[in-house]
Structures are given as C-alpha cells and as structure tokens.
Tab-separated table of C-alpha atoms and ligand atoms in Angstrom:
chain	number	residue	atom	x	y	z
A	1	MET	CA	7.375	-2.919	30.864
A	2	LYS	CA	5.564	-1.014	33.625
A	3	THR	CA	4.869	-4.261	35.483
A	4	LEU	CA	8.517	-5.119	35.660
A	5	ASN	CA	10.367	-3.742	38.723
A	6	LYS	CA	13.222	-1.428	37.978
A	7	SER	CA	15.907	-3.548	38.883
A	8	ILE	CA	14.701	-6.339	36.471
A	9	ALA	CA	14.192	-3.703	33.661
A	10	LEU	CA	17.679	-2.357	34.262
A	11	THR	CA	19.190	-5.874	34.250
A	12	ILE	CA	17.588	-6.642	30.986
A	13	LEU	CA	19.105	-3.480	29.571
A	14	GLY	CA	22.442	-4.651	30.937
A	15	LEU	CA	22.897	-1.252	32.661
A	16	SER	CA	22.467	-2.139	36.273
A	17	SER	CA	26.179	-1.656	37.427
A	18	PHE	CA	26.410	1.727	35.729
A	19	ILE	CA	23.386	3.601	36.796
A	20	SER	CA	22.911	5.621	39.900
A	21	MET	CA	19.378	6.503	41.174
A	22	PRO	CA	18.632	9.731	39.181
A	23	GLN	CA	19.957	8.168	36.109
A	24	ALA	CA	17.951	5.071	36.748
A	25	GLN	CA	14.821	7.281	36.663
A	26	ALA	CA	15.770	8.630	33.281
A	27	ALA	CA	16.600	5.119	32.076
A	28	GLU	CA	12.870	4.187	32.397
A	29	SER	CA	12.240	6.296	29.291
A	30	ILE	CA	14.946	4.347	27.382
A	31	ILE	CA	12.689	1.249	27.409
A	32	GLN	CA	9.613	3.126	26.099
A	33	PRO	CA	8.858	2.329	22.388
A	34	GLN	CA	11.216	4.173	20.097
A	35	LYS	CA	10.616	5.543	16.647
A	36	GLN	CA	11.751	3.376	13.742
A	37	VAL	CA	14.368	4.334	11.427
A	38	ALA	CA	13.310	6.034	8.129
A	39	GLY	CA	10.782	3.748	6.172
A	40	TYR	CA	12.304	2.982	2.944
A	41	TYR	CA	13.797	-0.286	1.509
A	42	GLN	CA	15.894	-0.710	-1.560
A	43	HIS	CA	15.134	-3.844	-3.759
A	44	GLN	CA	17.168	-4.515	-6.972
A	45	LEU	CA	15.453	-6.244	-9.825
A	46	GLY	CA	17.768	-6.658	-12.819
A	47	ASN	CA	18.907	-3.197	-13.757
A	48	VAL	CA	16.130	-1.430	-11.984
A	49	GLN	CA	16.141	-0.195	-8.433
A	50	ILE	CA	12.907	-0.241	-6.584
A	51	THR	CA	12.480	1.706	-3.333
A	52	ALA	CA	9.660	0.819	-1.168
A	53	LEU	CA	8.461	3.892	0.750
A	54	LEU	CA	6.349	3.534	3.968
A	55	ASP	CA	3.477	5.900	4.251
A	56	GLY	CA	2.443	4.625	7.709
A	57	THR	CA	0.566	1.943	9.602
A	58	ASN	CA	-2.600	1.693	11.387
A	59	TYR	CA	-5.355	-0.863	12.281
A	60	LEU	CA	-8.446	-2.315	10.424
A	61	ASN	CA	-11.524	-3.561	12.206
A	62	PRO	CA	-11.673	-7.325	11.499
A	63	SER	CA	-15.395	-6.923	10.768
A	64	MET	CA	-14.406	-5.287	7.464
A	65	PHE	CA	-13.548	-8.682	5.944
A	66	LYS	CA	-16.718	-9.942	4.219
A	67	GLY	CA	-17.831	-13.489	3.183
A	68	ILE	CA	-16.062	-15.350	5.962
A	69	PRO	CA	-17.530	-16.195	9.434
A	70	ALA	CA	-16.111	-14.066	12.256
A	71	ALA	CA	-14.852	-16.988	14.096
A	72	GLU	CA	-12.735	-18.104	11.151
A	73	VAL	CA	-11.249	-14.497	10.885
A	74	THR	CA	-10.341	-14.772	14.609
A	75	GLN	CA	-8.755	-18.093	14.045
A	76	ILE	CA	-6.648	-17.045	11.025
A	77	LEU	CA	-5.529	-13.845	12.795
A	78	LYS	CA	-4.331	-15.919	15.934
A	79	LYS	CA	-2.452	-18.191	13.590
A	80	TYR	CA	-0.490	-15.330	12.159
A	81	HIS	CA	-0.233	-13.522	15.564
A	82	ALA	CA	-2.176	-10.780	13.987
A	83	ASP	CA	-5.022	-10.813	16.471
A	84	GLN	CA	-4.548	-7.574	18.469
A	85	ALA	CA	-6.828	-5.553	20.593
A	86	LYS	CA	-6.476	-2.567	18.260
A	87	GLY	CA	-7.523	-4.685	15.058
A	88	VAL	CA	-5.522	-6.007	12.168
A	89	GLN	CA	-2.430	-3.974	11.544
A	90	THR	CA	-2.196	-2.734	8.079
A	91	SER	CA	0.460	-0.878	6.049
A	92	VAL	CA	0.357	1.832	3.432
A	93	ASN	CA	3.272	1.487	1.066
A	94	ALA	CA	4.268	3.363	-2.255
A	95	PHE	CA	7.054	2.436	-4.673
A	96	LEU	CA	9.711	4.486	-6.352
A	97	VAL	CA	10.998	2.828	-9.508
A	98	ASN	CA	14.378	3.996	-10.862
A	99	THR	CA	14.348	2.638	-14.472
A	100	GLY	CA	17.704	4.390	-15.307
A	101	SER	CA	15.833	6.803	-17.677
A	102	SER	CA	12.813	7.686	-15.550
A	103	LEU	CA	12.007	7.934	-11.924
A	104	VAL	CA	8.409	6.571	-11.396
A	105	LEU	CA	6.346	6.694	-8.306
A	106	VAL	CA	3.733	3.933	-8.173
A	107	ASP	CA	0.927	5.237	-5.710
A	108	SER	CA	1.702	7.924	-3.374
A	109	GLY	CA	0.293	7.248	0.114
A	110	ALA	CA	-2.441	9.152	1.958
A	111	SER	CA	-0.823	12.482	2.729
A	112	SER	CA	-3.166	14.061	5.404
A	113	CYS	CA	-6.307	12.345	3.849
A	114	ASN	CA	-6.542	9.402	6.198
A	115	GLY	CA	-5.423	10.895	9.591
A	116	PRO	CA	-2.136	11.454	11.432
A	117	ASP	CA	-0.750	7.754	11.081
A	118	PHE	CA	0.014	8.308	7.329
A	119	GLY	CA	1.594	10.913	5.160
A	120	SER	CA	5.344	9.779	5.298
A	121	VAL	CA	5.930	8.942	1.642
A	122	HIS	CA	7.405	12.385	0.821
A	123	LYS	CA	9.761	12.389	3.873
A	124	ASN	CA	10.890	8.843	3.226
A	125	LEU	CA	11.551	9.517	-0.445
A	126	MET	CA	13.948	12.333	0.608
A	127	ALA	CA	15.406	10.035	3.265
A	128	ALA	CA	16.135	7.499	0.519
A	129	GLY	CA	18.278	10.237	-1.239
A	130	TYR	CA	15.868	11.253	-3.904
A	131	LYS	CA	14.327	14.720	-4.529
A	132	PRO	CA	10.536	15.111	-5.242
A	133	GLU	CA	11.614	17.238	-8.398
A	134	GLN	CA	13.387	14.075	-9.838
A	135	VAL	CA	10.119	12.107	-10.060
A	136	ASP	CA	8.844	12.379	-13.668
A	137	THR	CA	5.996	9.945	-13.655
A	138	ILE	CA	3.359	8.938	-11.146
A	139	LEU	CA	1.401	5.702	-11.874
A	140	LEU	CA	-1.728	5.380	-9.739
A	141	THR	CA	-3.266	1.857	-9.330
A	142	HIS	CA	-6.633	3.612	-8.559
A	143	LEU	CA	-7.903	6.948	-6.996
A	144	HIS	CA	-8.654	5.952	-3.388
A	145	PRO	CA	-7.217	8.755	-1.097
A	146	ASP	CA	-4.572	6.552	0.389
A	147	HIS	CA	-3.004	6.152	-3.216
A	148	VAL	CA	-3.582	9.617	-4.578
A	149	CYS	CA	-3.604	12.066	-1.853
A	150	GLY	CA	0.142	12.007	-1.540
A	151	ILE	CA	0.690	13.699	-4.913
A	152	SER	CA	-0.133	17.110	-3.482
A	153	ALA	CA	-0.231	19.018	-0.131
A	154	LYS	CA	-2.545	21.890	0.396
A	155	GLY	CA	-3.384	22.294	-3.214
A	156	VAL	CA	0.215	22.298	-4.362
A	157	ALA	CA	1.763	19.534	-6.426
A	158	SER	CA	4.269	17.671	-4.253
A	159	PHE	CA	6.213	16.436	-7.313
A	160	PRO	CA	6.357	19.543	-9.557
A	161	ASN	CA	7.788	17.834	-12.561
A	162	ALA	CA	5.676	14.707	-12.680
A	163	THR	CA	2.923	13.661	-14.855
A	164	VAL	CA	0.199	11.524	-13.221
A	165	TYR	CA	-1.409	8.617	-14.998
A	166	VAL	CA	-4.561	6.694	-14.033
A	167	ALA	CA	-6.888	4.490	-16.075
A	168	ASP	CA	-9.522	6.266	-18.028
A	169	ALA	CA	-12.203	4.040	-16.507
A	170	GLU	CA	-10.961	5.111	-13.000
A	171	ALA	CA	-10.966	8.796	-13.713
A	172	ASN	CA	-14.337	8.558	-15.355
A	173	TYR	CA	-15.858	6.907	-12.290
A	174	TRP	CA	-14.525	9.320	-9.604
A	175	LEU	CA	-14.356	12.550	-11.538
A	176	ASP	CA	-17.585	12.374	-13.370
A	177	PRO	CA	-19.949	14.934	-11.675
A	178	LYS	CA	-22.993	12.743	-12.548
A	179	GLN	CA	-21.557	9.671	-10.878
A	180	ALA	CA	-22.713	10.290	-7.280
A	181	ALA	CA	-26.310	10.538	-8.329
A	182	LYS	CA	-26.155	6.941	-9.882
A	183	LEU	CA	-25.293	5.412	-6.489
A	184	PRO	CA	-27.702	4.328	-3.839
A	185	GLN	CA	-28.664	7.166	-1.576
A	186	ASP	CA	-26.970	5.860	1.541
A	187	LYS	CA	-23.592	5.738	-0.410
A	188	GLN	CA	-23.679	9.164	-1.877
A	189	ALA	CA	-22.375	11.211	1.162
A	190	ARG	CA	-19.274	8.876	1.680
A	191	PHE	CA	-18.652	8.954	-2.118
A	192	LYS	CA	-18.754	12.676	-2.402
A	193	GLN	CA	-16.310	13.025	0.576
A	194	THR	CA	-13.885	10.725	-1.183
A	195	VAL	CA	-14.286	12.585	-4.421
A	196	GLU	CA	-13.536	15.802	-2.858
A	197	LYS	CA	-10.170	14.558	-1.517
A	198	ILE	CA	-9.315	13.072	-4.975
A	199	GLN	CA	-10.141	16.361	-6.767
A	200	GLN	CA	-7.934	18.414	-4.348
A	201	ALA	CA	-5.072	15.913	-5.008
A	202	VAL	CA	-5.241	15.957	-8.830
A	203	GLN	CA	-6.157	19.513	-9.411
A	204	PRO	CA	-2.708	21.053	-9.523
A	205	TYR	CA	-1.668	18.363	-12.107
A	206	GLN	CA	-4.856	18.982	-14.141
A	207	ALA	CA	-4.130	22.744	-14.140
A	208	LYS	CA	-0.727	22.079	-15.744
A	209	LYS	CA	-2.033	19.367	-18.137
A	210	HIS	CA	0.122	16.893	-16.203
A	211	PHE	CA	-2.883	14.523	-15.446
A	212	LYS	CA	-3.305	11.819	-18.067
A	213	THR	CA	-5.213	8.603	-18.588
A	214	PHE	CA	-4.364	5.308	-20.065
A	215	LYS	CA	-6.310	2.267	-21.225
A	216	LEU	CA	-5.750	-1.510	-21.603
A	217	GLY	CA	-3.121	-2.115	-24.185
A	218	ASP	CA	-1.230	1.198	-23.559
A	219	LYS	CA	2.377	1.146	-22.091
A	220	VAL	CA	3.482	4.005	-19.831
A	221	LYS	CA	7.218	4.550	-19.468
A	222	GLY	CA	7.854	0.866	-20.162
A	223	PHE	CA	5.223	-0.366	-17.670
A	224	GLU	CA	2.536	-2.849	-18.899
A	225	VAL	CA	-0.884	-1.939	-17.736
A	226	ILE	CA	-3.014	-4.875	-16.225
A	227	SER	CA	-6.746	-4.445	-15.720
A	228	THR	CA	-7.582	-5.649	-12.327
A	229	PRO	CA	-11.104	-4.310	-11.587
A	230	GLY	CA	-13.467	-4.807	-8.562
A	231	HIS	CA	-11.766	-3.014	-5.715
A	232	THR	CA	-12.536	-0.002	-7.985
A	233	PRO	CA	-13.978	0.083	-11.436
A	234	GLY	CA	-10.832	1.260	-13.036
A	235	HIS	CA	-8.312	-0.476	-10.891
A	236	PHE	CA	-5.069	-1.414	-12.664
A	237	SER	CA	-1.862	-3.155	-11.736
A	238	PHE	CA	1.532	-2.337	-13.386
A	239	ALA	CA	4.200	-4.845	-14.493
A	240	PHE	CA	7.799	-3.852	-15.346
A	241	LYS	CA	10.434	-6.192	-16.818
A	242	SER	CA	14.265	-6.093	-16.459
A	243	GLY	CA	16.160	-8.810	-18.144
A	244	ASN	CA	14.432	-11.995	-17.254
A	245	GLU	CA	12.874	-10.778	-14.113
A	246	GLU	CA	9.519	-9.025	-13.746
A	247	ILE	CA	7.797	-7.136	-10.858
A	248	VAL	CA	4.113	-6.471	-10.709
A	249	PHE	CA	2.712	-3.521	-8.643
A	250	VAL	CA	-0.576	-5.167	-7.758
A	251	GLY	CA	-2.321	-2.199	-6.087
A	252	ASP	CA	-5.364	-3.113	-3.883
A	253	ILE	CA	-6.091	-6.589	-5.235
A	254	VAL	CA	-5.368	-7.708	-1.709
A	255	HIS	CA	-5.383	-6.010	1.780
A	256	SER	CA	-4.267	-8.828	4.170
A	257	HIS	CA	-1.285	-11.129	4.225
A	258	SER	CA	-3.147	-13.411	6.434
A	259	ILE	CA	-6.993	-13.647	5.811
A	260	GLN	CA	-6.975	-13.098	2.080
A	261	PHE	CA	-4.055	-15.487	1.493
A	262	ASP	CA	-5.597	-18.286	3.483
A	263	HIS	CA	-9.073	-17.464	2.093
A	264	PRO	CA	-8.596	-15.368	-1.172
A	265	GLU	CA	-12.365	-15.443	-1.658
A	266	THR	CA	-12.848	-12.967	1.240
A	267	ALA	CA	-13.700	-9.407	0.224
A	268	ILE	CA	-12.982	-6.253	2.238
A	269	ASP	CA	-15.456	-3.426	2.918
A	270	PHE	CA	-13.606	-0.927	0.675
A	271	ASP	CA	-14.236	-2.960	-2.382
A	272	VAL	CA	-16.676	-1.029	-4.719
A	273	ASP	CA	-17.638	-4.509	-6.385
A	274	PRO	CA	-16.701	-7.171	-3.958
A	275	LYS	CA	-17.654	-10.097	-6.258
A	276	LYS	CA	-15.447	-8.678	-9.077
A	277	ALA	CA	-12.648	-7.902	-6.585
A	278	VAL	CA	-12.657	-11.593	-5.492
A	279	GLN	CA	-12.554	-12.899	-9.022
A	280	THR	CA	-9.654	-10.535	-9.854
A	281	ARG	CA	-7.646	-11.722	-6.734
A	282	LEU	CA	-8.301	-15.356	-7.519
A	283	ALA	CA	-7.097	-14.873	-11.174
A	284	GLN	CA	-3.978	-12.674	-10.312
A	285	PHE	CA	-2.935	-14.955	-7.295
A	286	SER	CA	-3.040	-17.954	-9.546
A	287	ARG	CA	-1.130	-16.221	-12.328
A	288	LEU	CA	1.548	-14.691	-9.906
A	289	ALA	CA	1.938	-18.139	-8.028
A	290	LYS	CA	2.421	-19.912	-11.242
A	291	ASN	CA	4.828	-17.499	-12.956
A	292	GLY	CA	6.730	-16.325	-9.832
A	293	GLN	CA	6.898	-12.626	-10.606
A	294	THR	CA	8.028	-10.444	-7.819
A	295	VAL	CA	4.973	-8.767	-6.297
A	296	ALA	CA	4.978	-5.224	-4.687
A	297	ALA	CA	1.737	-4.557	-2.777
A	298	PRO	CA	0.654	-1.312	-0.969
A	299	HIS	CA	-1.144	-2.900	1.920
A	300	LEU	CA	1.007	-5.955	2.757
A	301	PRO	CA	3.422	-5.524	5.643
A	302	PHE	CA	6.398	-3.112	4.672
A	303	PRO	CA	8.187	-3.310	2.534
A	304	GLY	CA	5.377	-5.069	0.721
A	305	ILE	CA	7.710	-6.846	-1.742
A	306	GLY	CA	7.755	-10.637	-2.011
A	307	HIS	CA	6.267	-13.657	-3.866
A	308	ILE	CA	3.022	-15.501	-3.894
A	309	TYR	CA	3.079	-19.322	-3.306
A	310	SER	CA	0.445	-21.922	-3.590
A	311	LYS	CA	0.618	-25.463	-2.537
A	312	ASP	CA	-2.946	-26.569	-3.738
A	313	GLY	CA	-4.050	-23.743	-6.078
A	314	LYS	CA	-6.874	-22.829	-3.522
A	315	SER	CA	-5.053	-21.117	-0.649
A	316	TYR	CA	-1.927	-19.010	-0.896
A	317	GLN	CA	1.003	-17.899	1.045
A	318	TRP	CA	2.903	-14.477	1.061
A	319	ILE	CA	6.697	-14.963	1.032
A	320	PRO	CA	8.120	-11.509	1.866
A	321	VAL	CA	11.680	-10.694	0.603
A	322	HIS	CA	14.491	-11.241	3.089
A	323	PHE	CA	16.083	-8.104	4.446
A	324	LYS	CA	19.171	-7.496	2.521
A	325	ASP	CA	21.700	-4.794	3.454
B	1	ZN	ZN1	-5.622	1.185	-0.596
C-alpha cells in the first residue's frame, strides 16, 4: 500500500470526500493489516459440535519437504499460490468436541513452546464460549510440542479437570529416559530439548494421576483410536461417530494441503520415520477418500476441517468445508 499515493488509497477506501488532511494522515493506519477476529469455527456433525481452535500460523521452509525435486515443490506451490517469500504458510489447529456428555480437546497447540506466533488455543477456547475447567478429556495424537505444550502453562495445568490420553507407544518413546541414547549422536540434543518441553507439559497431569495411555483396540470417551505411525512412533488418529456421520481427527499424517495432496509420497523433515509416515498417509488418504469421512487436521489451513478427494487414487485434493454462519 505504501506505493499508492494517498488520494488513490483514500479513494479505494471510499473516504476521500470525508477526510480533512490531519485525518487523512490517521487514515493511512486504517489500511495497515488488521488483526483477525478470534480464531474459532463451529462445525456441526450429527449431534456433536466441533469447534476448531486456531493456535497460530507461521511459515515452513520449502526445503523441509523430502523425496521430491525442489523444482517440483516450487511448481506446486505456485499452482496453489502458496509460494511466498517467507516460505509455506502453515497453521496449528486444535479441536474441541462437545459430545453432549463430554468436552474433549483433541491436541492443544504449542503454548509458548514454538515461539510467539502460536499459543492462542486457550484464548480462542474462551472466545468460543467455553471455560478451560469444562474440558474433561484431552486426546493427543502425539507428543510433539505443537500438540502437547498447550495443556499447561508455566508448570500449571491449563485444563484443571481434564485427563490427558496418549498412546502407550508414544509415551514410551518420548518419556523413556533411555531413549535418547538409542538415537544417532547428532540427533540426541534436539531430541532432549523436545523431551524437556513434553515433560514440562505433562508433569502437572502426571502428578494428579490425570495422565493415561491407550493402545489399539481401546475406546476413549466414545472415540475410536486408529494407529497411524511414522510421523512419530506412537502417532494415533481418532474417529468419532454421530448418527451416520463420522469425523476423523487425523493428526500429523499430513502437513501441507498442496504438496502432500498432489504428491502424497512426499515426507517432511519432522517425520521420525519418513518411510512409514508416507505409507500411513497413502493408506489413510485412500481410506478417507473412499469412505468420505469428515477430516479434521491440525496443520491444514484453518479451520482444518474438510474432505479428501481423489480422481485417480494416486493424487488427492483437499476440499475444505464451506464457511457457514
Ligand atoms: Zn504437528
């Protein structure tokens, strides 16, 4: 906007005839980027109300996508108008599910673990009309900081009445003190830093015995647990049915609505086991495209709710929900 002269800018705003000079100077600030409204979105599924909660957005370096030539990454990003100087915009979302008998939070955002761009889940949950004390259950797809850190702040549980559930394989991997030594030397420091954040987040719940694990075959508060390993060893998705409808909280089986839909065999740097992560994505995308379940994803553009479509069974398309007031 700075390249526009003042009279053009004011004409665009439709204000030219009303503004005297000192006000015109003030009006320049009107056309600066404004803060968005609170980041929550309600989606009704049968008798269940799902509230997508935005934690924040920032940018990924395109070089984080693995197993695809860089030129192809650029081409796809251009096609989606996602090719920006700052990188690939990504979102962190969490989902609050009001089942009628329980208030369940699926993932919780990054709190202060991943910098100042994130940490809005708590605020947006309250803006949506809920109170943190009403949340009785927290389901974590995995223990990466952008999913677990939001459960606590400065060593205090942010959801004082909630019990936290994560897969036993996931808890064993990150919380086993012997795990770091099993990793290659060059990966140990990063692993330990991540573990420290996870421990701080779960500690207040462990202290109250409100930290529990589940395994394949278990049901938690009516949610079916689906093993979707690769991104992390104990990564799980969660499915909830209401009437004839089903929603699947897929977690981090996908990080990009552009590259990983056009080329689902593309891994991302964060995957602990990239090969397995790709196998999981291919299997889940195929199943979700075929059966048409509603999908809720933490890293697809907010609100991260939509459907997966495939024309040929090889590449896919993300069909976001239409905004409904
Ligand atoms: Zn994540």
